[in-house]
Amino acid sequence: MVGTAVGAVAGSASSLLAPLINWKTEKKRLEVEVKNAKELADHQHKLDVERVNQEAAAAAIAAKRDLVASWRQGVADALRDFLDATEKADDRNSRGLGWELKPAPVVGTPWFETLRPYLDDKQAEVYNSFILPSEVIVTEMLAKRLSAEVTRIARDWKV
């Protein structure tokens, strides 16, 4: 009879403790799942941030390359305008018409105004030729100087 009572108490205790044990086990499992999900989300976020930063860096380099290309094209166009105007002036002078044609100044053009802030204002020649004047006409000598500045900027930017 004692065995029956002990068996009944043990059976009742185990039937009462089983749900508690299952609940604690399930609680631990859910805590681990939540922790794993949070770590996975944090890792994914870190990868997303790195990807966005890489895309931004690539876009910045592409924008700098576009600027350098537009500056080089602007220098070439300004030099061509100067040479065309010089050729036309020489032609007019040789025919005795005697007045000089001037090429258009580059101040105010988009390519020059985007270049101007990056020019080396500590170099006297650059400052006096391009930053200080309100009118800049690109001659052969100034085209070489501007081209050298564009090359310096491109090297500094590593583009």
Coordinates of N, CA, C and O in Angstrom, one line a residue:
M1 N 0.8 -1.2 0.0 CA 0.0 0.0 0.0 C 0.9 1.3 0.0 O 0.5 2.2 -0.6
V2 N 2.0 1.2 0.7 CA 2.9 2.3 0.7 C 3.4 2.5 -0.7 O 3.6 3.6 -1.2
G3 N 3.7 1.4 -1.4 CA 4.2 1.5 -2.7 C 3.2 2.1 -3.7 O 3.6 2.8 -4.6
T4 N 2.0 1.8 -3.4 CA 1.0 2.4 -4.3 C 0.9 3.8 -4.0 O 0.7 4.6 -5.0
A5 N 1.0 4.3 -2.8 CA 0.9 5.7 -2.5 C 2.1 6.4 -3.0 O 1.9 7.5 -3.6
V6 N 3.2 5.9 -2.9 CA 4.4 6.5 -3.4 C 4.3 6.6 -4.9 O 4.7 7.6 -5.6
G7 N 3.9 5.5 -5.6 CA 3.7 5.5 -7.0 C 2.7 6.5 -7.5 O 2.9 7.2 -8.5
A8 N 1.6 6.7 -6.7 CA 0.6 7.6 -7.1 C 1.1 9.1 -6.9 O 0.9 9.9 -7.8
V9 N 1.9 9.3 -5.8 CA 2.5 10.6 -5.6 C 3.5 10.9 -6.7 O 3.5 12.0 -7.2
A10 N 4.3 10.0 -7.0 CA 5.4 10.2 -8.0 C 4.7 10.4 -9.4 O 5.2 11.2 -10.1
G11 N 3.7 9.6 -9.7 CA 3.0 9.8 -11.0 C 2.3 11.2 -11.0 O 2.4 11.8 -12.1
S12 N 1.7 11.6 -9.9 CA 1.1 12.9 -9.9 C 2.1 14.0 -10.0 O 1.9 15.0 -10.8
A13 N 3.2 13.8 -9.3 CA 4.3 14.9 -9.4 C 4.9 15.0 -10.7 O 5.1 16.1 -11.3
S14 N 5.1 13.8 -11.4 CA 5.7 13.9 -12.7 C 4.7 14.5 -13.7 O 5.1 15.2 -14.6
S15 N 3.4 14.2 -13.6 CA 2.5 14.8 -14.5 C 2.3 16.3 -14.2 O 2.0 17.0 -15.2
L16 N 2.5 16.7 -13.0 CA 2.5 18.1 -12.7 C 3.8 18.8 -13.2 O 3.8 20.0 -13.6
L17 N 4.9 18.2 -13.0 CA 6.2 18.8 -13.4 C 6.5 18.7 -14.9 O 7.2 19.6 -15.4
A18 N 5.9 17.8 -15.6 CA 6.2 17.7 -17.0 C 5.9 19.0 -17.8 O 6.7 19.4 -18.6
P19 N 4.7 19.6 -17.6 CA 4.5 20.8 -18.3 C 5.4 21.9 -18.0 O 5.9 22.7 -18.8
L20 N 5.8 22.0 -16.7 CA 6.8 23.0 -16.2 C 8.1 22.8 -16.9 O 8.7 23.7 -17.4
I21 N 8.6 21.5 -17.0 CA 9.8 21.2 -17.6 C 9.8 21.5 -19.1 O 10.7 22.1 -19.7
N22 N 8.7 21.1 -19.7 CA 8.5 21.5 -21.2 C 8.5 23.0 -21.4 O 9.0 23.4 -22.4
W23 N 7.8 23.7 -20.6 CA 7.7 25.1 -20.7 C 9.1 25.8 -20.6 O 9.5 26.6 -21.4
K24 N 9.9 25.3 -19.6 CA 11.2 25.9 -19.4 C 12.1 25.5 -20.6 O 12.9 26.4 -21.1
T25 N 12.0 24.3 -21.1 CA 12.8 23.9 -22.3 C 12.4 24.7 -23.5 O 13.2 25.2 -24.3
E26 N 11.1 24.9 -23.7 CA 10.6 25.7 -24.9 C 11.0 27.2 -24.7 O 11.4 27.8 -25.7
K27 N 11.0 27.7 -23.5 CA 11.5 29.1 -23.3 C 12.9 29.3 -23.7 O 13.3 30.2 -24.3
K28 N 13.8 28.3 -23.3 CA 15.2 28.4 -23.6 C 15.4 28.3 -25.1 O 16.2 29.0 -25.7
R29 N 14.6 27.4 -25.8 CA 14.7 27.2 -27.2 C 14.3 28.5 -27.9 O 15.0 29.0 -28.8
L30 N 13.3 29.2 -27.5 CA 12.8 30.4 -28.1 C 13.9 31.6 -27.8 O 14.1 32.4 -28.7
E31 N 14.5 31.6 -26.6 CA 15.5 32.6 -26.4 C 16.7 32.4 -27.3 O 17.2 33.4 -27.8
V32 N 17.1 31.2 -27.6 CA 18.2 30.9 -28.5 C 17.8 31.3 -29.9 O 18.6 31.9 -30.6
E33 N 16.6 31.0 -30.3 CA 16.1 31.4 -31.6 C 16.1 32.9 -31.8 O 16.5 33.5 -32.8
V34 N 15.6 33.6 -30.8 CA 15.6 35.1 -30.8 C 17.0 35.6 -30.9 O 17.3 36.6 -31.7
K35 N 17.9 35.1 -30.1 CA 19.3 35.5 -30.1 C 19.9 35.3 -31.5 O 20.6 36.2 -32.1
N36 N 19.7 34.1 -32.1 CA 20.2 33.8 -33.4 C 19.7 34.7 -34.5 O 20.4 35.2 -35.4
A37 N 18.3 35.0 -34.4 CA 17.7 35.9 -35.4 C 18.3 37.3 -35.3 O 18.5 37.9 -36.3
K38 N 18.5 37.8 -34.1 CA 19.1 39.1 -33.9 C 20.5 39.2 -34.4 O 20.9 40.1 -35.1
E39 N 21.3 38.1 -34.2 CA 22.7 38.1 -34.7 C 22.7 38.1 -36.2 O 23.5 38.8 -36.9
L40 N 21.8 37.3 -36.8 CA 21.6 37.2 -38.2 C 21.2 38.6 -38.8 O 21.8 39.1 -39.8
A41 N 20.3 39.2 -38.2 CA 19.8 40.6 -38.6 C 20.9 41.6 -38.5 O 21.1 42.4 -39.4
D42 N 21.7 41.6 -37.4 CA 22.8 42.5 -37.2 C 23.9 42.2 -38.3 O 24.4 43.2 -38.9
H43 N 24.2 41.0 -38.6 CA 25.1 40.7 -39.6 C 24.7 41.1 -41.0 O 25.5 41.7 -41.7
Q44 N 23.4 40.9 -41.3 CA 22.9 41.3 -42.6 C 22.9 42.9 -42.7 O 23.2 43.4 -43.7
H45 N 22.6 43.5 -41.6 CA 22.6 45.0 -41.6 C 24.1 45.5 -41.8 O 24.3 46.4 -42.6
K46 N 25.0 44.9 -41.2 CA 26.4 45.2 -41.4 C 26.8 45.1 -42.8 O 27.5 45.9 -43.4
L47 N 26.4 44.0 -43.5 CA 26.7 43.7 -44.9 C 26.1 44.8 -45.8 O 26.7 45.2 -46.7
D48 N 24.8 45.1 -45.4 CA 24.1 46.1 -46.2 C 24.8 47.5 -46.1 O 24.9 48.2 -47.1
V49 N 25.2 47.8 -44.9 CA 25.9 49.1 -44.7 C 27.2 49.1 -45.5 O 27.6 50.1 -46.2
E50 N 28.0 48.0 -45.5 CA 29.2 47.9 -46.2 C 28.9 48.1 -47.7 O 29.7 48.8 -48.4
R51 N 27.9 47.4 -48.2 CA 27.5 47.5 -49.6 C 27.2 48.9 -50.0 O 27.7 49.4 -51.1
V52 N 26.4 49.6 -49.2 CA 26.0 50.9 -49.5 C 27.2 51.9 -49.5 O 27.4 52.7 -50.4
N53 N 28.1 51.7 -48.5 CA 29.3 52.5 -48.5 C 30.2 52.2 -49.7 O 30.8 53.2 -50.3
Q54 N 30.3 51.0 -50.2 CA 31.1 50.7 -51.4 C 30.5 51.3 -52.6 O 31.2 51.8 -53.5
E55 N 29.1 51.2 -52.7 CA 28.4 51.9 -53.8 C 28.6 53.4 -53.8 O 28.8 54.0 -54.9
A56 N 28.6 54.0 -52.6 CA 28.8 55.4 -52.5 C 30.2 55.8 -52.9 O 30.4 56.8 -53.6
A57 N 31.2 55.0 -52.5 CA 32.6 55.3 -52.9 C 32.8 55.1 -54.4 O 33.4 56.0 -55.0
A58 N 32.1 54.1 -55.0 CA 32.2 53.9 -56.4 C 31.6 55.1 -57.2 O 32.1 55.6 -58.2
A59 N 30.4 55.5 -56.6 CA 29.7 56.7 -57.3 C 30.6 57.9 -57.2 O 30.6 58.8 -58.1
A60 N 31.2 58.1 -56.0 CA 32.1 59.3 -55.8 C 33.3 59.3 -56.8 O 33.6 60.3 -57.4
I61 N 33.9 58.1 -57.0 CA 35.0 58.0 -57.9 C 34.5 58.3 -59.4 O 35.2 59.0 -60.1
A62 N 33.3 57.7 -59.7 CA 32.8 57.9 -61.0 C 32.5 59.4 -61.3 O 32.8 59.9 -62.4
A63 N 32.0 60.1 -60.3 CA 31.7 61.5 -60.4 C 33.0 62.3 -60.6 O 33.0 63.2 -61.4
K64 N 34.0 61.9 -59.8 CA 35.3 62.6 -60.0 C 35.9 62.3 -61.4 O 36.4 63.3 -62.0
R65 N 35.8 61.1 -61.9 CA 36.2 60.8 -63.2 C 35.5 61.6 -64.3 O 36.1 62.2 -65.2
D66 N 34.2 61.8 -64.1 CA 33.4 62.6 -65.0 C 33.8 64.1 -64.9 O 33.9 64.7 -66.0
L67 N 34.1 64.6 -63.7 CA 34.6 66.0 -63.6 C 35.9 66.1 -64.3 O 36.1 67.1 -65.1
V68 N 36.9 65.2 -64.1 CA 38.2 65.3 -64.7 C 38.0 65.2 -66.3 O 38.7 66.0 -67.0
A69 N 37.2 64.4 -66.8 CA 37.0 64.3 -68.2 C 36.4 65.6 -68.8 O 36.8 66.0 -69.8
S70 N 35.4 66.2 -68.0 CA 34.8 67.4 -68.5 C 35.8 68.5 -68.5 O 35.8 69.4 -69.4
W71 N 36.7 68.5 -67.5 CA 37.8 69.6 -67.4 C 38.7 69.4 -68.6 O 39.1 70.4 -69.2
R72 N 39.1 68.2 -68.9 CA 40.1 68.0 -70.0 C 39.4 68.4 -71.3 O 40.1 69.0 -72.2
Q73 N 38.1 68.0 -71.5 CA 37.4 68.4 -72.7 C 37.3 69.9 -72.7 O 37.4 70.5 -73.8
G74 N 37.0 70.6 -71.6 CA 36.9 72.0 -71.6 C 38.2 72.7 -72.0 O 38.2 73.7 -72.7
V75 N 39.3 72.2 -71.5 CA 40.7 72.8 -71.8 C 40.9 72.6 -73.3 O 41.3 73.5 -74.0
A76 N 40.6 71.4 -73.8 CA 40.8 71.2 -75.3 C 39.9 72.1 -76.1 O 40.4 72.7 -77.1
D77 N 38.6 72.3 -75.7 CA 37.7 73.1 -76.5 C 38.2 74.6 -76.4 O 38.2 75.3 -77.4
A78 N 38.6 75.0 -75.2 CA 39.1 76.4 -75.1 C 40.3 76.7 -75.9 O 40.5 77.7 -76.5
L79 N 41.2 75.7 -75.9 CA 42.5 75.9 -76.7 C 42.1 75.9 -78.2 O 42.6 76.7 -79.0
R80 N 41.2 75.0 -78.6 CA 40.7 75.0 -80.0 C 40.1 76.4 -80.4 O 40.4 76.9 -81.4
D81 N 39.3 76.9 -79.5 CA 38.7 78.2 -79.7 C 39.8 79.3 -79.9 O 39.7 80.2 -80.7
F82 N 40.8 79.2 -79.0 CA 41.9 80.2 -79.1 C 42.6 80.1 -80.4 O 42.9 81.1 -81.1
L83 N 42.9 78.8 -80.8 CA 43.7 78.6 -82.0 C 42.8 79.0 -83.3 O 43.4 79.6 -84.2
D84 N 41.5 78.7 -83.2 CA 40.7 79.2 -84.3 C 40.6 80.7 -84.4 O 40.7 81.3 -85.5
A85 N 40.5 81.4 -83.3 CA 40.4 82.8 -83.3 C 41.8 83.4 -83.8 O 41.8 84.4 -84.5
T86 N 42.9 82.8 -83.4 CA 44.2 83.3 -83.8 C 44.3 83.1 -85.3 O 44.8 84.0 -86.0
E87 N 43.9 81.9 -85.8 CA 44.0 81.7 -87.2 C 43.1 82.7 -88.0 O 43.6 83.2 -89.0
K88 N 41.9 82.9 -87.5 CA 41.0 83.9 -88.2 C 41.6 85.3 -88.2 O 41.5 86.0 -89.1
A89 N 42.2 85.7 -87.0 CA 42.8 87.0 -86.9 C 44.0 87.1 -87.8 O 44.2 88.1 -88.5
D90 N 44.8 86.1 -87.9 CA 46.0 86.1 -88.8 C 45.5 86.2 -90.3 O 46.1 87.0 -91.0
D91 N 44.4 85.5 -90.6 CA 43.9 85.6 -91.9 C 43.3 87.0 -92.2 O 43.6 87.6 -93.3
R92 N 42.6 87.6 -91.3 CA 42.1 88.9 -91.5 C 43.2 90.0 -91.6 O 43.2 90.9 -92.4
N93 N 44.3 89.8 -90.8 CA 45.4 90.7 -90.8 C 46.2 90.6 -92.1 O 46.6 91.6 -92.7
S94 N 46.3 89.3 -92.6 CA 47.0 89.1 -93.9 C 46.2 89.7 -95.1 O 46.8 90.1 -96.1
R95 N 44.9 89.9 -94.9 CA 44.1 90.5 -96.0 C 44.0 92.0 -95.8 O 43.2 92.6 -96.5
G96 N 44.6 92.5 -94.7 CA 44.6 93.9 -94.5 C 43.3 94.4 -93.7 O 43.0 95.6 -93.7
L97 N 42.5 93.5 -93.2 CA 41.3 93.9 -92.5 C 41.6 94.4 -91.1 O 40.8 95.1 -90.5
G98 N 42.7 94.0 -90.5 CA 43.3 94.6 -89.4 C 42.6 94.6 -88.0 O 43.1 95.2 -87.1
W99 N 41.6 93.9 -87.8 CA 41.1 93.8 -86.4 C 41.2 92.4 -85.9 O 41.1 91.5 -86.6
E100 N 41.3 92.4 -84.6 CA 41.6 91.1 -83.9 C 40.3 90.4 -83.4 O 39.4 91.1 -82.9
L101 N 40.3 89.1 -83.5 CA 39.2 88.4 -83.0 C 39.6 87.7 -81.7 O 40.7 87.2 -81.6
K102 N 38.8 87.8 -80.7 CA 39.1 87.2 -79.4 C 38.3 86.0 -79.1 O 37.1 86.0 -79.4
P103 N 38.9 84.9 -78.6 CA 38.1 83.7 -78.2 C 37.3 84.1 -77.0 O 37.6 85.0 -76.2
A104 N 36.3 83.3 -76.8 CA 35.4 83.5 -75.6 C 36.2 83.1 -74.3 O 36.9 82.2 -74.3
P105 N 36.1 84.0 -73.3 CA 36.7 83.6 -72.0 C 36.0 82.4 -71.4 O 34.9 82.1 -71.6
V106 N 36.8 81.7 -70.6 CA 36.3 80.5 -70.0 C 35.6 80.7 -68.6 O 34.9 79.8 -68.1
V107 N 35.8 81.9 -68.0 CA 35.2 82.2 -66.7 C 33.7 82.2 -66.9 O 33.2 82.8 -67.9
G108 N 33.0 81.5 -66.0 CA 31.6 81.3 -66.1 C 31.1 80.1 -66.8 O 30.0 79.7 -66.7
T109 N 32.0 79.4 -67.5 CA 31.6 78.1 -68.1 C 31.6 77.1 -67.1 O 32.3 77.1 -66.1
P110 N 30.6 76.1 -67.2 CA 30.5 75.1 -66.1 C 31.8 74.3 -65.9 O 32.1 74.1 -64.7
W111 N 32.5 73.9 -66.9 CA 33.7 73.1 -66.7 C 34.7 73.9 -65.9 O 35.4 73.3 -65.0
F112 N 34.9 75.2 -66.2 CA 35.9 76.0 -65.5 C 35.5 76.3 -64.1 O 36.3 76.2 -63.2
E113 N 34.3 76.6 -63.9 CA 33.8 77.0 -62.6 C 33.8 75.8 -61.6 O 34.0 75.9 -60.4
T114 N 33.6 74.5 -62.2 CA 33.8 73.4 -61.3 C 35.2 73.0 -61.0 O 35.5 72.4 -60.0
L115 N 36.1 73.5 -61.9 CA 37.5 73.2 -61.7 C 38.2 74.2 -60.8 O 39.0 73.9 -60.0
R116 N 37.7 75.5 -60.8 CA 38.3 76.6 -60.1 C 38.6 76.3 -58.6 O 39.6 76.6 -58.1
P117 N 37.6 75.7 -57.9 CA 37.8 75.5 -56.4 C 38.9 74.5 -56.1 O 39.5 74.5 -55.0
Y118 N 39.3 73.6 -57.1 CA 40.3 72.6 -56.9 C 41.7 73.1 -57.3 O 42.7 72.4 -57.1
L119 N 41.8 74.2 -58.0 CA 43.1 74.7 -58.4 C 43.9 75.1 -57.2 O 43.4 75.5 -56.2
D120 N 45.2 74.9 -57.4 CA 46.2 75.2 -56.3 C 46.4 76.7 -56.1 O 47.2 77.3 -56.8
D121 N 45.7 77.3 -55.1 CA 45.7 78.7 -54.9 C 47.0 79.1 -54.2 O 47.3 80.3 -54.1
K122 N 47.8 78.2 -53.8 CA 49.1 78.5 -53.1 C 50.2 78.7 -54.2 O 51.3 79.2 -53.9
Q123 N 50.0 78.2 -55.4 CA 50.9 78.3 -56.5 C 50.6 79.7 -57.2 O 49.6 79.9 -57.7
A124 N 51.6 80.6 -57.1 CA 51.4 81.9 -57.6 C 51.0 82.0 -59.1 O 50.0 82.7 -59.5
E125 N 51.6 81.2 -59.9 CA 51.2 81.2 -61.4 C 49.7 80.8 -61.6 O 49.0 81.4 -62.3
V126 N 49.3 79.8 -60.9 CA 47.9 79.3 -61.0 C 47.0 80.3 -60.4 O 46.0 80.7 -61.0
Y127 N 47.3 80.9 -59.3 CA 46.5 81.9 -58.7 C 46.3 83.1 -59.6 O 45.2 83.6 -59.8
N128 N 47.4 83.6 -60.1 CA 47.4 84.8 -60.9 C 46.8 84.6 -62.3 O 46.2 85.5 -62.9
S129 N 46.9 83.3 -62.8 CA 46.4 83.1 -64.1 C 44.9 82.7 -64.1 O 44.2 83.0 -65.1
F130 N 44.4 82.0 -63.1 CA 43.1 81.4 -63.2 C 42.2 81.7 -62.1 O 41.0 81.8 -62.3
I131 N 42.7 82.0 -60.9 CA 41.8 82.2 -59.7 C 41.5 83.7 -59.6 O 40.3 84.1 -59.4
L132 N 42.5 84.5 -59.7 CA 42.3 86.0 -59.5 C 41.6 86.7 -60.6 O 40.7 87.5 -60.4
P133 N 41.9 86.5 -61.9 CA 41.3 87.2 -63.0 C 39.8 87.0 -63.1 O 39.3 85.9 -62.8
S134 N 39.1 88.1 -63.6 CA 37.7 87.9 -63.8 C 37.5 87.4 -65.3 O 36.4 87.0 -65.6
E135 N 38.5 87.5 -66.1 CA 38.4 87.0 -67.5 C 39.7 86.1 -67.7 O 40.8 86.6 -67.5
V136 N 39.4 84.9 -68.2 CA 40.5 84.0 -68.5 C 40.3 83.5 -70.0 O 39.3 82.9 -70.3
I137 N 41.3 83.8 -70.8 CA 41.3 83.3 -72.2 C 42.4 82.3 -72.2 O 43.6 82.6 -71.9
V138 N 42.1 81.1 -72.6 CA 43.1 80.0 -72.6 C 44.0 80.0 -73.8 O 43.5 79.7 -74.9
T139 N 45.2 80.4 -73.6 CA 46.2 80.4 -74.6 C 46.9 79.0 -74.6 O 46.6 78.2 -73.7
E140 N 47.8 78.8 -75.5 CA 48.6 77.5 -75.5 C 49.3 77.3 -74.2 O 49.3 76.2 -73.6
M141 N 49.9 78.4 -73.7 CA 50.7 78.3 -72.4 C 49.7 78.0 -71.2 O 50.0 77.2 -70.4
L142 N 48.6 78.7 -71.2 CA 47.6 78.5 -70.1 C 47.0 77.2 -70.2 O 46.6 76.6 -69.2
A143 N 46.8 76.7 -71.5 CA 46.2 75.3 -71.6 C 47.1 74.3 -71.0 O 46.6 73.3 -70.4
K144 N 48.4 74.4 -71.2 CA 49.4 73.5 -70.6 C 49.3 73.6 -69.1 O 49.4 72.5 -68.4
R145 N 49.2 74.8 -68.6 CA 49.2 74.9 -67.1 C 47.9 74.3 -66.6 O 47.9 73.7 -65.5
L146 N 46.8 74.6 -67.2 CA 45.5 74.1 -66.8 C 45.5 72.5 -66.9 O 45.0 71.8 -66.0
S147 N 46.1 72.0 -68.0 CA 46.1 70.6 -68.1 C 47.0 69.9 -67.0 O 46.6 68.9 -66.5
A148 N 48.1 70.6 -66.7 CA 48.9 70.1 -65.6 C 48.1 70.1 -64.2 O 48.3 69.2 -63.4
E149 N 47.3 71.1 -64.0 CA 46.5 71.2 -62.8 C 45.5 70.1 -62.8 O 45.3 69.5 -61.7
V150 N 44.8 69.8 -63.9 CA 43.8 68.8 -64.0 C 44.5 67.4 -63.7 O 44.0 66.6 -62.9
T151 N 45.7 67.2 -64.3 CA 46.4 66.0 -64.0 C 46.8 65.8 -62.5 O 46.7 64.8 -62.0
R152 N 47.2 66.9 -61.9 CA 47.6 66.9 -60.5 C 46.3 66.5 -59.6 O 46.4 65.7 -58.8
I153 N 45.2 67.1 -60.0 CA 44.0 66.8 -59.2 C 43.6 65.4 -59.4 O 43.2 64.7 -58.4
A154 N 43.7 64.9 -60.7 CA 43.3 63.5 -60.9 C 44.2 62.5 -60.2 O 43.7 61.5 -59.6
R155 N 45.5 62.9 -60.1 CA 46.4 62.0 -59.3 C 46.1 62.1 -57.8 O 46.1 61.1 -57.1
D156 N 45.8 63.3 -57.3 CA 45.4 63.4 -55.9 C 44.2 62.6 -55.6 O 44.0 62.0 -54.5
W157 N 43.2 62.6 -56.5 CA 42.0 61.8 -56.3 C 42.1 60.4 -56.6 O 41.2 59.6 -56.4
K158 N 43.3 60.0 -57.2 CA 43.5 58.6 -57.6 C 42.5 58.1 -58.6 O 41.9 57.0 -58.5
V159 N 42.2 58.9 -59.6 CA 41.2 58.5 -60.7 C 41.9 58.5 -62.0 O 42.9 59.1 -62.2

